[in-house]
Short mmCIF file of C-alpha atoms in Angstrom, two decimals:
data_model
loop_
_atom_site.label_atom_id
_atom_site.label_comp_id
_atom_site.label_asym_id
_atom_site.label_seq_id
_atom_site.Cartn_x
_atom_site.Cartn_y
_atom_site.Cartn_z
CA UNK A 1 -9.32 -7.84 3.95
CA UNK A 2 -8.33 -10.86 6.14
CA UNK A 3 -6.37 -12.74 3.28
CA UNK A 4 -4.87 -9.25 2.85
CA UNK A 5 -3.83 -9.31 6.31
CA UNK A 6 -2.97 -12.44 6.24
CA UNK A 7 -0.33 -11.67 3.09
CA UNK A 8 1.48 -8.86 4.88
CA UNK A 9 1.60 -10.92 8.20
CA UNK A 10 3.36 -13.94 5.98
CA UNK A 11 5.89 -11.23 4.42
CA UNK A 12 9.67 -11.84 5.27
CA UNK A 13 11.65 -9.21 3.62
CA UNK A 14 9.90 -6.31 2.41
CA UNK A 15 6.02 -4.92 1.67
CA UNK A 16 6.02 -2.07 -1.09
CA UNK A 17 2.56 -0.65 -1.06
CA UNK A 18 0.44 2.17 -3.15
CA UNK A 19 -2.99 2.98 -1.71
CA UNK A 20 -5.26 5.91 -2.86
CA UNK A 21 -7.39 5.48 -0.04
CA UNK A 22 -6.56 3.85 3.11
CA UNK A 23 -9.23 3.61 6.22
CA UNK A 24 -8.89 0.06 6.94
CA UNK A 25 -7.51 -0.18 10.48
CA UNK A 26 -6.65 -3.80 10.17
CA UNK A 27 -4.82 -3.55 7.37
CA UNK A 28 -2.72 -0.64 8.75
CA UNK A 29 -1.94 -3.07 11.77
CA UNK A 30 -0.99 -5.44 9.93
CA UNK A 31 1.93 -2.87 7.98
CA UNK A 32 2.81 -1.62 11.08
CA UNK A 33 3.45 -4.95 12.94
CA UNK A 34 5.34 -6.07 9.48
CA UNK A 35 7.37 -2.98 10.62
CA UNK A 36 7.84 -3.62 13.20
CA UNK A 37 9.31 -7.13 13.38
CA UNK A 38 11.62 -6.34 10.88
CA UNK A 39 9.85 -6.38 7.81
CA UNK A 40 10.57 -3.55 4.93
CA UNK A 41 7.49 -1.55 4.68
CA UNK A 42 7.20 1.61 2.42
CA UNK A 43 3.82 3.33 1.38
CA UNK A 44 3.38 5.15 -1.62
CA UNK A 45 -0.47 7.12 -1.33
CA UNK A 46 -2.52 9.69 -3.29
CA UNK A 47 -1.31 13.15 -1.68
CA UNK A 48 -5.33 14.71 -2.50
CA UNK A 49 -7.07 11.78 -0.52
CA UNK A 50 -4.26 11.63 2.33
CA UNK A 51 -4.89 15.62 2.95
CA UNK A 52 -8.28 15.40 2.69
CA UNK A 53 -9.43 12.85 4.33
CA UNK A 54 -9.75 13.24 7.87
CA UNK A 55 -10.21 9.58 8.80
CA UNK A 56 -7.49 8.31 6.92
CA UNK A 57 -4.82 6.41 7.89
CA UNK A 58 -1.90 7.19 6.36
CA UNK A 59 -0.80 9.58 8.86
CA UNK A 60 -0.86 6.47 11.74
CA UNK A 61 1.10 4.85 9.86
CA UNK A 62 3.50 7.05 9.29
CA UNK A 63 3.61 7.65 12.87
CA UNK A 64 4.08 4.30 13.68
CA UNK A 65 7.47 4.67 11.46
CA UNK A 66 6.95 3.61 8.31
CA UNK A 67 7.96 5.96 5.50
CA UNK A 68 5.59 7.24 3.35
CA UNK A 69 5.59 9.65 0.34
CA UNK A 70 2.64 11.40 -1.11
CA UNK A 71 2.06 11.03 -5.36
CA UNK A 72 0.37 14.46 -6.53
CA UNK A 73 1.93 13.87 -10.01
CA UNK A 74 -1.35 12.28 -11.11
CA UNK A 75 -5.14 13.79 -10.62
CA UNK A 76 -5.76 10.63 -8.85
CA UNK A 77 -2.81 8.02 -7.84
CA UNK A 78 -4.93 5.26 -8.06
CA UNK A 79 -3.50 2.34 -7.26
CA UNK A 80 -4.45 -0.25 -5.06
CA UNK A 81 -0.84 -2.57 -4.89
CA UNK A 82 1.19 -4.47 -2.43
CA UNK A 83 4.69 -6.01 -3.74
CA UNK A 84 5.47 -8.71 -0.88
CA UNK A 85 8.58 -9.81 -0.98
CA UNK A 86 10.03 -9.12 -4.91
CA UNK A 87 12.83 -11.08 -5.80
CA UNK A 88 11.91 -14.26 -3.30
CA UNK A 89 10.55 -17.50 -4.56
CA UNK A 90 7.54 -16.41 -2.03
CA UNK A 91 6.90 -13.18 -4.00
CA UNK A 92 3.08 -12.01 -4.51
CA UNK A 93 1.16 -8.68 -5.77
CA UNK A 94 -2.04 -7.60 -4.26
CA UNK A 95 -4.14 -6.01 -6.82
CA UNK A 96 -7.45 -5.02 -7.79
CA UNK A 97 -10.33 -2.30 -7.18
CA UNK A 98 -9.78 -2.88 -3.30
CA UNK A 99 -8.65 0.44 -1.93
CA UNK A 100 -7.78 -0.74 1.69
CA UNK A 101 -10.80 0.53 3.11
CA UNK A 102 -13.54 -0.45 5.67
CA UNK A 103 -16.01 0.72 2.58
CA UNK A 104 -14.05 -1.72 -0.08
CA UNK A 105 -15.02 -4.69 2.71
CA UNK A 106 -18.36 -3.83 3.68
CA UNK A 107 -20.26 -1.40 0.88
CA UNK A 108 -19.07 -1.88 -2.10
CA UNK A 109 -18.65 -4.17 -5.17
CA UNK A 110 -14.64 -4.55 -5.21
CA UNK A 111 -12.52 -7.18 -6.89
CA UNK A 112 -8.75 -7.93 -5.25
CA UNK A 113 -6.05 -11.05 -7.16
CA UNK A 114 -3.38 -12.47 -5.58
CA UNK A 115 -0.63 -13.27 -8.32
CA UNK A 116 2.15 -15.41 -6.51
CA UNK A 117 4.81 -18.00 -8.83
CA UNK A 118 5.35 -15.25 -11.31
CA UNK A 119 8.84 -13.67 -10.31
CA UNK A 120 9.18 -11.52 -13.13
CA UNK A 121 5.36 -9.82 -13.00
CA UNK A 122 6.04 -9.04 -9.21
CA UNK A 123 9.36 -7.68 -10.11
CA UNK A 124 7.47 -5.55 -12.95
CA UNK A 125 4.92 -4.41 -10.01
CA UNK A 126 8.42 -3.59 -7.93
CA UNK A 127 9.96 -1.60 -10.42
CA UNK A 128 6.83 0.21 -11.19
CA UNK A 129 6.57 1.11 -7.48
CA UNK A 130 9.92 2.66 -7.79
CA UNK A 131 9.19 4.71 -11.07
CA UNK A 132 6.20 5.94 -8.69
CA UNK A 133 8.73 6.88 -5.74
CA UNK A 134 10.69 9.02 -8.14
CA UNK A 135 7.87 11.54 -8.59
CA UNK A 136 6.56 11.09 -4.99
CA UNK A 137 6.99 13.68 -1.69
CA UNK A 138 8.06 12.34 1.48
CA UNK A 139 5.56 12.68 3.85
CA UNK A 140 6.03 15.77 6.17
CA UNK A 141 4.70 15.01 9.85
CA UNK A 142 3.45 18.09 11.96
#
């Protein structure tokens, strides 16, 4: 989680993430301080585990201001991505098994890449992101 953290707190212009779980309060921080200094951050998450999930995250984040729609077009949107800064020499994807959970860190067997110096695989990840938006809900707060 801390090189995670450390990713998003290095990102300049613009975080695109998809999460099917999120309870990782550090890595929510670090989103919402990318926010708020200016960075582009939009969240993509799996509607079913963002209503269900009363400890999530999602909702604090969304709170904090950064806009987030909910995928239901899948049984499970399963993806664990961050697109830092497509289109930069600096670009990177965060991938892997590591939902951005407390769990992921501390319980379970979880693998997570960092794939930086290839422009046109992070601008694949980018443009999958979008294809994702498309489909996705914004995210109604009550």
């Amino acid at each position: 989680a801390g090189q995670i953290i450390s990713a998003v707190g290095h990102a300049r212009r613009q975080v695109l993430v998809q999460a099917y779980s999120f309870t990782h309060k550090g890595i929510a921080q670090a989103l919402i301080d990318a926010h708020r200094r200016g960075v582009e951050v939009k969240l993509i998450a799996d509607r079913e585990q963002t209503e269900k999930v009363d400890y999530g995250l999602i909702p604090a984040i969304a709170a904090a201001g950064v806009p987030v729609w909910l995928d239901g077009e899948h049984q499970s949107a399963h993806n664990k991505v961050m697109v830092i800064d497509a289109g930069t020499p600096v670009s990177l994807v965060v991938t892997g098994s590591f939902n951005f959970t407390r769990a992921a860190q501390y319980k379970n067997a979880e693998n997570v890449i960092f794939l930086e110096g290839s422009g046109k695989l992070v601008d694949d990840y980018a443009i999958n992101w979008q294809s994702h938006l498309r489909h996705s809900k914004p995210l109604l707060m009550h």
